[in-house]
C-alpha cells in the first residue's frame, strides 16, 4: 500500500490506537476473510498444526534409534524453550491480530525487508511441513492393514518401497486437504474442530492404555541404551529432533486472527493452551510408549516406533482402532498446516510482496477463502514428495529442513522483539475487545525474550548440523547430509534475487497509509 505522499519507506509503524476495536482498518486492511472462528476453533488451529499423534508417531522411532530411552528428557527441555517463544508470540498476537503472523510481526518490529525474509523463510518452511506431515500416513496405514502397502513389501519409511508408498499416499492426502481449503471457512473450521476433538480423545485413551500395560518403571528413561554411541549429550541433542518437530506451529492461532472473533483476547490464550496441551499429551505418550514397549532391545522400537507398541502391547484390535484415530489426526494436521501456509501467502501477497500477488491475494467473497494460495501450497508440497520416490533418505531430510526453517523464522521475530525491548520502545499497553489489558509479560519480558531467542538459535544450529550418522548413514549421499543447509541457502538466495529484480524494476516497500486516510486496497 502507498502512503498519501507516495514516499517510499521500509518502516511499518503501529497504528495510532493499537487497541482500537476497528480491527483491520487500523492496520490499513479490509476485512475480507470471514470472521467466524470462536475460541475452541482458534485453539484447534494451533493444536492441529502441532498434532501430537501425527508427529510423535512419525518421529518416535527416530528419536529412540539415535537416543535410546533417555531421549525422553529432550521433550520437557524443548517444551520449556518453546513456551518461552510462545509467550513472546502471545504478546504479539494481542497487538497485531493479522494473518501472516510471522511476516507481519517481524516486519513491524524491524522493517519490511527483514520481515519479508522472515515471512519468505516461514512460508517455504510451512510448505515443507505440509509435505512432511503428509508422509506420516506411511507410519500408520500399513500397520492398520498390510493392503495399504501398494508399492513393494517393506513398509518402513526409510526403505525404497516404503518411501515411494509414503509419497503416493501423501499426494492423495494433499489433494483432499487442498479441496477442503477451497471449500468454505466454516467447513474448514468444522473439520478442524472435529478432528482435534477426536485426536485429544484418542491421545488420552492411548496414554491410559499404555500406562496400564507398563512393562517397566520410569527409571528406564535415564538410560541411553545401545543406540546412543555419542553419550548422553549426543543422545539428547539428536533425540531433541522428535520434540522439536512436534512442538512447532502453535503460532497458527495467530495466523487465523483475521478469521477469529475477538482475536486480541482469544489468540494469545489459544497459542499458549495449544502448546501446553500438546506438550503434556505428547510427553505422556512418549513415556507410556517406552514403558509399555514389549522390548527395548529387539530393534523394532527404533524402526516401527509407536505403531509397534500399540499393536504389540494392546493387541491388534485395540491397537489398530487407535491407529485409525492417528490417521484422522494426520489428515487434520496436514489440513491445518496447509491453511496456515495459505494465510501467510495471502498476507504477503496482499502487501504486493510476492510474484502474482494479485491472484494470491484474491479472496472468494462467498466462501471467505483465498483459493490460489491453497492450490500453490498443495502443488508445491506434492512436488516435494516426489523426492521420496527416488530416495528414502529424503524422509528425514524433509522433516528436519522444515523444523529448521520454522525455528529460524521464529528467531527472526524474537530477535527484533528483544532489540525493541532493550531500546525501550516495545509496544505496550492497550486493551482487548472486552476492555481488559492486553496479554503482557511485564517485567519478565526481557529475560523471557532473551532466553527464547537464545534457545531458538541454539536449536536451529543443532537441527541443521550436518551429522553424517543421521542424514547419510549409508554414505554416498553428501547432498542429504547437507540438505537442510543447502535448502536454506537456496531459499534465501531465491528470495534475495527476486527482491533485487523487483527493486530494479522500480518497486519498493512503502508503509501503510495512516488510519485517518485509508485508501481502498487495490487487487
Coordinates of C-alpha atoms in Angstrom, one line a residue:
X1 CA 0.0 0.0 0.0
X2 CA 1.2 3.5 -0.7
X3 CA 1.4 6.4 1.7
X4 CA -0.6 9.5 0.7
X5 CA 2.6 11.3 -0.3
X6 CA 3.9 8.3 -2.2
X7 CA 7.2 8.4 -0.3
X8 CA 8.9 5.0 -0.2
X9 CA 9.6 3.7 3.2
X10 CA 10.8 0.4 4.7
X11 CA 9.2 1.1 8.1
X12 CA 5.9 -0.2 9.2
X13 CA 4.6 1.9 12.1
X14 CA 2.0 0.8 14.6
X15 CA -1.5 2.3 14.1
X16 CA -2.2 5.3 16.3
X17 CA -4.5 3.3 18.6
X18 CA -3.3 -0.3 18.9
X19 CA -6.3 -1.3 21.0
X20 CA -8.8 0.2 18.5
X21 CA -11.7 -2.2 18.0
X22 CA -12.0 -1.3 14.4
X23 CA -9.7 -4.2 13.9
X24 CA -8.0 -4.5 10.5
X25 CA -8.8 -1.0 9.4
X26 CA -6.3 0.3 11.9
X27 CA -3.6 -1.6 10.0
X28 CA -4.7 -0.5 6.6
X29 CA -6.5 -3.7 5.6
X30 CA -10.1 -4.5 4.6
X31 CA -11.9 -7.4 6.3
X32 CA -12.2 -10.0 3.5
X33 CA -11.7 -13.3 5.3
X34 CA -14.8 -14.4 7.2
X35 CA -14.5 -13.8 10.9
X36 CA -16.4 -16.9 12.2
X37 CA -13.9 -18.8 14.5
X38 CA -14.6 -19.0 18.2
X39 CA -12.1 -19.8 21.0
X40 CA -12.2 -23.5 20.5
X41 CA -11.7 -23.2 16.8
X42 CA -8.7 -20.9 17.4
X43 CA -7.3 -23.5 19.9
X44 CA -7.9 -26.2 17.3
X45 CA -5.9 -24.3 14.7
X46 CA -2.8 -24.3 16.9
X47 CA -3.3 -27.8 18.3
X48 CA -3.9 -29.4 14.9
X49 CA -0.7 -27.9 13.4
X50 CA 1.2 -29.4 16.4
X51 CA -0.8 -32.6 16.2
X52 CA 0.9 -34.8 18.8
X53 CA -0.4 -38.0 17.4
X54 CA 0.9 -37.2 13.9
X55 CA 4.3 -36.1 14.9
X56 CA 5.0 -38.4 17.8
X57 CA 4.1 -41.4 15.7
X58 CA 6.1 -40.1 12.8
X59 CA 9.4 -39.4 14.7
X60 CA 9.3 -41.6 17.8
X61 CA 11.3 -44.3 16.1
X62 CA 13.9 -41.8 15.0
X63 CA 14.3 -40.3 18.5
X64 CA 14.7 -43.8 20.1
X65 CA 17.0 -45.1 17.4
X66 CA 19.5 -42.3 18.0
X67 CA 19.0 -41.5 21.6
X68 CA 17.7 -44.6 23.4
X69 CA 15.2 -44.2 26.3
X70 CA 17.0 -41.0 27.5
X71 CA 15.7 -39.1 24.5
X72 CA 12.5 -38.6 26.5
X73 CA 14.2 -35.9 28.5
X74 CA 14.7 -33.8 25.4
X75 CA 10.9 -33.4 25.5
X76 CA 10.5 -31.2 28.6
X77 CA 13.6 -29.2 27.6
X78 CA 12.1 -28.4 24.2
X79 CA 8.7 -27.7 25.7
X80 CA 10.1 -25.1 28.1
X81 CA 12.1 -23.5 25.3
X82 CA 9.0 -23.3 23.1
X83 CA 6.8 -22.0 25.9
X84 CA 9.2 -19.1 26.1
X85 CA 8.8 -18.4 22.4
X86 CA 5.0 -18.9 22.7
X87 CA 4.8 -16.3 25.5
X88 CA 6.5 -13.7 23.2
X89 CA 4.2 -14.6 20.4
X90 CA 1.1 -14.3 22.7
X91 CA 2.1 -10.7 23.3
X92 CA 2.4 -10.0 19.6
X93 CA -0.9 -11.8 18.7
X94 CA -2.7 -9.4 21.1
X95 CA -1.2 -6.4 19.5
X96 CA -1.1 -7.4 15.8
X97 CA -4.1 -9.7 15.1
X98 CA -3.3 -10.1 11.4
X99 CA -2.9 -13.1 9.0
X100 CA 0.6 -13.9 8.1
X101 CA 1.7 -13.6 11.7
X102 CA 5.4 -14.1 11.5
X103 CA 5.8 -11.8 8.4
X104 CA 3.6 -9.1 10.0
X105 CA 5.2 -9.3 13.4
X106 CA 8.8 -9.3 12.2
X107 CA 8.2 -6.5 9.6
X108 CA 6.6 -4.3 12.2
X109 CA 9.2 -5.0 14.9
X110 CA 12.1 -4.3 12.5
X111 CA 11.4 -3.3 8.9
X112 CA 9.7 -4.6 5.8
X113 CA 12.8 -6.1 4.2
X114 CA 13.7 -8.1 7.3
X115 CA 10.2 -9.1 7.9
X116 CA 9.8 -10.2 4.3
X117 CA 12.6 -12.6 4.6
X118 CA 11.1 -13.9 7.8
X119 CA 7.8 -14.5 6.1
X120 CA 9.5 -16.0 3.0
X121 CA 11.5 -18.5 5.1
X122 CA 8.4 -19.2 7.1
X123 CA 6.1 -19.9 4.2
X124 CA 8.7 -22.1 2.4
X125 CA 9.2 -23.9 5.7
X126 CA 5.4 -24.4 6.1
X127 CA 5.1 -25.9 2.6
X128 CA 7.9 -28.3 3.5
X129 CA 6.0 -29.1 6.8
X130 CA 2.9 -29.9 4.7
X131 CA 4.9 -32.4 2.7
X132 CA 6.4 -33.9 5.8
X133 CA 3.0 -34.3 7.6
X134 CA 1.5 -36.0 4.6
X135 CA 4.3 -38.5 4.6
X136 CA 3.2 -39.6 8.1
X137 CA 0.5 -41.7 6.7
X138 CA 3.1 -44.3 5.9
X139 CA 3.9 -44.8 9.6
X140 CA 0.4 -46.0 10.4
X141 CA -1.6 -47.1 7.3
X142 CA 0.4 -50.4 6.7
X143 CA 0.3 -51.1 10.4
X144 CA -3.5 -51.0 10.2
X145 CA -3.7 -53.2 7.2
X146 CA -0.9 -54.6 5.1
X147 CA -3.0 -53.9 1.9
X148 CA -2.2 -50.2 2.3
X149 CA 1.4 -51.1 1.2
X150 CA 0.6 -50.7 -2.5
X151 CA 4.3 -50.4 -3.6
X152 CA 6.7 -53.2 -2.7
X153 CA 6.5 -55.1 0.6
X154 CA 8.7 -53.2 3.0
X155 CA 6.6 -50.5 4.9
X156 CA 9.5 -48.9 6.7
X157 CA 9.5 -45.2 5.6
X158 CA 13.3 -45.4 5.2
X159 CA 13.1 -48.3 2.7
X160 CA 12.7 -47.7 -1.1
X161 CA 9.3 -49.2 -1.3
X162 CA 8.1 -47.6 1.9
X163 CA 9.3 -44.2 0.7
X164 CA 7.5 -44.5 -2.6
X165 CA 4.3 -45.7 -0.9
X166 CA 4.5 -42.7 1.5
X167 CA 4.8 -40.3 -1.4
X168 CA 1.8 -41.9 -3.1
X169 CA -0.5 -41.6 -0.1
X170 CA 0.9 -38.2 0.7
X171 CA -0.1 -36.9 -2.7
X172 CA -3.6 -38.3 -2.3
X173 CA -3.9 -36.6 1.1
X174 CA -2.8 -33.3 -0.3
X175 CA -5.5 -33.5 -3.0
X176 CA -8.1 -33.9 -0.2
X177 CA -6.8 -31.1 2.0
X178 CA -6.5 -28.7 -0.9
X179 CA -10.1 -29.4 -1.8
X180 CA -11.2 -28.6 1.8
X181 CA -9.1 -25.5 1.8
X182 CA -11.0 -24.0 -1.1
X183 CA -14.5 -25.0 0.1
X184 CA -15.6 -22.7 2.9
X185 CA -14.3 -21.2 6.1
X186 CA -17.0 -22.8 8.1
X187 CA -16.4 -26.3 6.6
X188 CA -12.7 -25.9 7.3
X189 CA -13.3 -24.9 10.9
X190 CA -15.8 -27.8 11.5
X191 CA -13.4 -30.4 10.1
X192 CA -10.6 -29.0 12.2
X193 CA -12.7 -28.9 15.4
X194 CA -14.0 -32.5 14.9
X195 CA -10.5 -33.8 14.1
X196 CA -8.9 -32.1 17.1
X197 CA -11.6 -33.4 19.4
X198 CA -11.0 -36.9 18.1
X199 CA -7.3 -36.5 18.4
X200 CA -7.5 -35.4 22.1
X201 CA -9.8 -38.2 23.0
X202 CA -7.5 -40.7 21.2
X203 CA -4.4 -39.3 22.8
X204 CA -5.9 -39.6 26.3
X205 CA -7.0 -43.2 25.6
X206 CA -3.6 -44.1 24.3
X207 CA -1.9 -42.7 27.4
X208 CA -4.3 -44.5 29.8
X209 CA -3.9 -47.9 28.0
X210 CA -0.1 -47.6 27.7
X211 CA 0.4 -46.8 31.4
X212 CA -1.9 -49.7 32.4
X213 CA 0.2 -52.0 30.2
X214 CA 3.6 -50.9 31.5
X215 CA 6.4 -53.4 31.4
X216 CA 9.0 -51.4 33.3
X217 CA 9.5 -48.3 35.6
X218 CA 10.1 -44.7 34.5
X219 CA 13.7 -45.1 35.6
X220 CA 14.4 -46.6 32.2
X221 CA 14.4 -43.0 30.8
X222 CA 17.8 -42.4 32.4
X223 CA 19.4 -45.0 30.2
X224 CA 20.9 -44.2 26.8
X225 CA 20.8 -47.8 25.6
X226 CA 23.0 -49.2 22.9
X227 CA 21.7 -46.7 20.3
X228 CA 23.5 -43.7 21.7
X229 CA 27.1 -44.0 20.6
X230 CA 27.9 -40.4 21.3
X231 CA 27.0 -40.5 25.0
X232 CA 24.3 -38.6 27.0
X233 CA 24.8 -35.2 25.4
X234 CA 24.8 -36.6 21.9
X235 CA 21.7 -38.7 22.6
X236 CA 19.8 -35.7 23.9
X237 CA 20.9 -33.4 21.0
X238 CA 19.8 -35.8 18.3
X239 CA 16.8 -37.0 20.4
X240 CA 15.6 -33.5 20.6
X241 CA 14.6 -33.7 16.9
X242 CA 11.4 -35.5 17.8
X243 CA 10.3 -32.9 20.3
X244 CA 11.4 -30.0 18.1
X245 CA 9.4 -31.4 15.2
X246 CA 6.3 -31.9 17.3
X247 CA 6.2 -28.6 19.1
X248 CA 6.0 -26.2 16.1
X249 CA 3.0 -24.4 14.6
X250 CA 1.5 -23.1 17.8
X251 CA 1.5 -19.7 16.1
X252 CA -1.3 -20.9 13.8
X253 CA -3.8 -19.3 16.2
X254 CA -2.2 -16.0 15.3
X255 CA -2.3 -16.9 11.6
X256 CA -6.0 -17.3 11.9
X257 CA -6.6 -13.9 13.7
X258 CA -8.5 -12.3 10.9
X259 CA -11.0 -15.1 11.0
X260 CA -11.2 -15.2 14.8
X261 CA -13.8 -13.4 16.8
X262 CA -12.2 -11.1 19.5
X263 CA -8.7 -12.1 18.3
X264 CA -6.8 -9.8 20.7
X265 CA -8.3 -11.7 23.6
X266 CA -8.5 -15.1 22.1
X267 CA -5.3 -15.7 20.1
X268 CA -2.8 -15.2 23.0
X269 CA -4.7 -17.6 25.2
X270 CA -5.0 -20.3 22.5
X271 CA -1.4 -20.0 21.4
X272 CA -0.3 -20.9 25.0
X273 CA -3.0 -23.5 25.7
X274 CA -2.5 -25.3 22.4
X275 CA 1.2 -25.7 23.0
X276 CA 0.7 -26.6 26.7
X277 CA -1.9 -29.2 26.0
X278 CA 0.2 -30.7 23.1
X279 CA 3.3 -30.7 25.3
X280 CA 1.6 -32.5 28.1
X281 CA -0.1 -35.1 26.0
X282 CA 2.9 -35.8 23.8
X283 CA 5.3 -36.2 26.7
X284 CA 3.0 -38.7 28.3
X285 CA 2.6 -40.7 25.1
X286 CA 6.3 -41.0 24.7
X287 CA 6.8 -42.0 28.3
X288 CA 3.9 -44.5 28.0
X289 CA 5.4 -45.9 24.8
X290 CA 8.8 -46.5 26.5
X291 CA 7.1 -48.2 29.5
X292 CA 4.8 -50.4 27.5
X293 CA 7.0 -51.5 24.6
X294 CA 7.4 -55.3 24.7
X295 CA 11.1 -54.9 24.2
X296 CA 13.6 -52.1 24.1
X297 CA 16.4 -54.2 22.6
X298 CA 14.9 -56.2 19.7
X299 CA 15.4 -53.3 17.3
X300 CA 11.7 -52.9 16.4
X301 CA 11.1 -49.8 18.6
X302 CA 13.8 -47.9 16.6
X303 CA 12.2 -48.9 13.3
X304 CA 8.4 -49.2 13.7
X305 CA 8.1 -46.8 16.7
X306 CA 4.7 -46.2 18.4
X307 CA 2.7 -48.3 15.9
X308 CA 4.7 -51.3 17.0
X309 CA 3.9 -50.5 20.7
X310 CA 0.2 -50.1 20.2
X311 CA -0.4 -53.3 18.1
X312 CA 2.0 -55.4 20.2
X313 CA 1.1 -54.3 23.7
X314 CA -2.6 -53.5 23.3
X315 CA -3.5 -56.2 20.8
X316 CA -4.2 -55.9 17.1
X317 CA -7.8 -54.9 17.5
X318 CA -7.4 -52.1 20.0
X319 CA -4.1 -51.0 18.6
X320 CA -5.4 -50.7 15.0
X321 CA -8.5 -48.9 16.2
X322 CA -6.3 -46.3 17.9
X323 CA -4.2 -46.1 14.8
X324 CA -7.3 -45.1 12.8
X325 CA -7.6 -42.1 15.1
X326 CA -4.0 -41.3 14.3
X327 CA -4.9 -41.3 10.6
X328 CA -7.6 -38.7 11.4
X329 CA -5.0 -36.6 13.3
X330 CA -2.6 -36.8 10.4
X331 CA -5.3 -35.7 8.0
X332 CA -6.4 -32.7 10.1
X333 CA -2.8 -31.8 10.8
X334 CA -1.9 -31.6 7.1
X335 CA -5.1 -29.6 6.5
X336 CA -4.2 -27.1 9.3
X337 CA -0.6 -26.7 8.2
X338 CA -1.7 -26.1 4.6
X339 CA -4.2 -23.5 5.9
X340 CA -1.5 -21.7 7.8
X341 CA 0.8 -21.5 4.8
X342 CA -2.2 -20.2 2.7
X343 CA -2.7 -17.4 5.2
X344 CA 1.0 -16.5 5.0
X345 CA 0.9 -16.3 1.2
X346 CA -2.3 -14.3 1.3
X347 CA -0.9 -11.8 3.8
X348 CA 2.4 -11.2 1.9
X349 CA 0.6 -11.0 -1.5
X350 CA -1.9 -8.5 -0.1
X351 CA 1.0 -6.2 0.5
X352 CA 2.2 -6.8 -3.0
X353 CA 5.3 -8.7 -1.7
X354 CA 5.1 -11.8 -3.8
X355 CA 5.0 -12.8 -7.5
X356 CA 1.5 -13.0 -8.9
X357 CA 0.3 -11.0 -5.8
X358 CA -3.0 -10.1 -7.4
X359 CA -4.0 -13.7 -7.8
X360 CA -2.7 -14.8 -4.4
X361 CA -4.4 -12.0 -2.5
X362 CA -7.8 -12.6 -4.1
X363 CA -10.5 -13.9 -1.6
X364 CA -13.6 -15.6 -2.7
X365 CA -16.4 -13.4 -1.2
X366 CA -18.8 -16.3 -0.9
X367 CA -16.5 -18.7 0.9
X368 CA -14.1 -16.3 2.5
X369 CA -11.2 -18.5 1.3
X370 CA -8.1 -17.4 -0.7
X371 CA -8.2 -20.2 -3.4
X372 CA -4.9 -19.6 -5.3
X373 CA -2.7 -20.0 -2.2
X374 CA -4.3 -23.3 -1.4
X375 CA -3.5 -24.6 -4.9
X376 CA 0.0 -23.3 -4.8
X377 CA 0.8 -24.9 -1.4
X378 CA -0.8 -28.2 -2.4
X379 CA 1.1 -28.4 -5.7
X380 CA 4.5 -27.4 -4.3
X381 CA 4.1 -29.8 -1.3
X382 CA 3.2 -32.6 -3.7
X383 CA 6.3 -31.8 -5.8
X384 CA 8.5 -32.1 -2.7
X385 CA 7.0 -35.6 -2.2
X386 CA 8.5 -36.7 -5.5
X387 CA 11.9 -36.7 -3.7
X388 CA 10.6 -39.6 -1.6
X389 CA 10.1 -41.7 -4.7
X390 CA 13.7 -41.6 -5.6
X391 CA 15.5 -41.7 -2.2
X392 CA 14.3 -43.0 1.2
X393 CA 16.8 -40.6 2.9
X394 CA 14.5 -37.7 1.8
X395 CA 12.0 -38.6 4.6
X396 CA 14.4 -37.4 7.3
X397 CA 15.9 -34.6 5.2
X398 CA 12.4 -33.1 4.5
X399 CA 11.4 -33.4 8.1
X400 CA 14.5 -31.7 9.5
X401 CA 14.5 -29.0 6.9
X402 CA 11.0 -27.8 7.8
X403 CA 11.9 -27.6 11.5
X404 CA 15.0 -25.5 10.9
X405 CA 13.1 -23.2 8.6
X406 CA 10.4 -22.5 11.2
X407 CA 12.9 -22.2 14.1
X408 CA 14.8 -19.6 12.1
X409 CA 11.7 -17.7 11.2
X410 CA 10.7 -17.7 14.9
X411 CA 14.1 -16.3 15.8
X412 CA 13.6 -13.5 13.2
X413 CA 10.6 -12.4 15.4
X414 CA 12.1 -12.9 18.9
X415 CA 15.4 -11.1 17.8
X416 CA 13.9 -7.8 16.7
X417 CA 11.4 -8.0 19.6
X418 CA 14.3 -8.2 22.1
X419 CA 16.1 -5.3 20.5
X420 CA 13.0 -3.1 20.8
X421 CA 12.6 -4.1 24.5
X422 CA 16.2 -3.2 25.1
X423 CA 15.6 0.2 23.4
X424 CA 12.5 0.7 25.5
X425 CA 10.1 1.1 22.5
X426 CA 8.4 -2.3 22.6
X427 CA 4.7 -1.8 22.0
X428 CA 2.9 -1.9 25.4
X429 CA -0.4 -1.1 26.8
X430 CA -3.8 -1.3 25.1
X431 CA -6.9 -3.2 25.8
X432 CA -8.7 -6.2 24.2
X433 CA -12.2 -6.3 22.8
X434 CA -13.7 -6.6 26.3
X435 CA -11.7 -3.6 27.6
X436 CA -9.2 -5.8 29.6
X437 CA -5.4 -5.2 29.4
X438 CA -3.7 -7.0 26.6
X439 CA -1.6 -10.0 27.4
X440 CA 1.8 -8.8 28.5
X441 CA 5.0 -10.4 30.1
X442 CA 5.6 -7.2 32.0
X443 CA 8.9 -7.0 33.9
X444 CA 9.6 -10.6 32.7
X445 CA 9.7 -9.5 29.1
X446 CA 13.4 -9.1 28.7
X447 CA 14.6 -12.3 30.4
X448 CA 11.9 -14.4 28.7
X449 CA 12.5 -12.8 25.3
X450 CA 16.3 -13.2 25.6
X451 CA 16.0 -16.9 26.6
X452 CA 13.5 -17.5 23.8
X453 CA 16.0 -16.1 21.2
X454 CA 19.0 -18.0 22.6
X455 CA 17.0 -21.2 22.7
X456 CA 15.8 -20.7 19.1
X457 CA 19.2 -20.0 17.7
X458 CA 20.8 -23.0 19.5
X459 CA 18.1 -25.4 18.3
X460 CA 18.4 -24.0 14.7
X461 CA 22.1 -24.8 14.7
X462 CA 21.6 -28.2 16.4
X463 CA 19.0 -29.3 13.9
X464 CA 20.8 -28.1 10.8
X465 CA 24.2 -29.5 11.8
X466 CA 25.2 -31.9 9.0
X467 CA 25.6 -35.1 11.0
X468 CA 26.6 -37.9 8.6
X469 CA 25.4 -40.6 11.1
X470 CA 22.0 -39.0 11.0
X471 CA 21.4 -37.8 7.5
X472 CA 23.7 -40.1 5.4
X473 CA 24.3 -43.3 7.5
X474 CA 24.9 -45.4 4.4
X475 CA 27.3 -42.9 2.8
X476 CA 27.5 -41.7 -0.7
X477 CA 24.7 -39.0 -0.4
X478 CA 26.5 -35.9 0.7
X479 CA 23.6 -33.8 -0.6
X480 CA 21.3 -35.3 2.0
X481 CA 23.8 -34.7 4.8
X482 CA 23.9 -31.0 3.8
X483 CA 20.3 -30.9 2.5
X484 CA 18.9 -28.6 5.2
X485 CA 21.8 -26.1 4.9
X486 CA 21.6 -26.1 1.1
X487 CA 17.8 -25.8 1.0
X488 CA 18.0 -22.8 3.4
X489 CA 20.7 -21.1 1.2
X490 CA 18.7 -21.7 -1.9
X491 CA 15.6 -20.3 -0.2
X492 CA 17.4 -17.1 0.9
X493 CA 19.2 -16.8 -2.5
X494 CA 15.9 -17.0 -4.5
X495 CA 14.3 -14.5 -2.2
X496 CA 17.3 -12.1 -2.5
X497 CA 17.3 -12.4 -6.3
X498 CA 13.5 -11.8 -6.5
X499 CA 13.7 -8.7 -4.3
X500 CA 16.7 -7.4 -6.3
X501 CA 14.9 -7.8 -9.6
X502 CA 11.8 -6.2 -8.1
X503 CA 13.8 -3.2 -6.8
X504 CA 15.4 -2.8 -10.2
X505 CA 12.0 -2.7 -11.9
X506 CA 11.0 0.3 -9.8
X507 CA 9.0 -1.4 -7.0
X508 CA 9.9 -0.5 -3.4
X509 CA 8.4 -1.2 0.0
X510 CA 6.1 1.5 1.3
X511 CA 4.5 2.0 4.6
X512 CA 0.7 1.6 5.1
X513 CA -1.4 4.7 4.9
X514 CA -2.3 6.4 8.2
X515 CA -5.6 5.3 9.8
X516 CA -7.3 8.6 9.0
X517 CA -6.9 8.4 5.2
X518 CA -7.0 4.7 4.3
X519 CA -7.4 4.1 0.6
X520 CA -9.3 1.1 -0.7
X521 CA -6.8 -1.7 -1.2
X522 CA -6.0 -2.5 -4.8
X523 CA -6.5 -6.0 -6.0

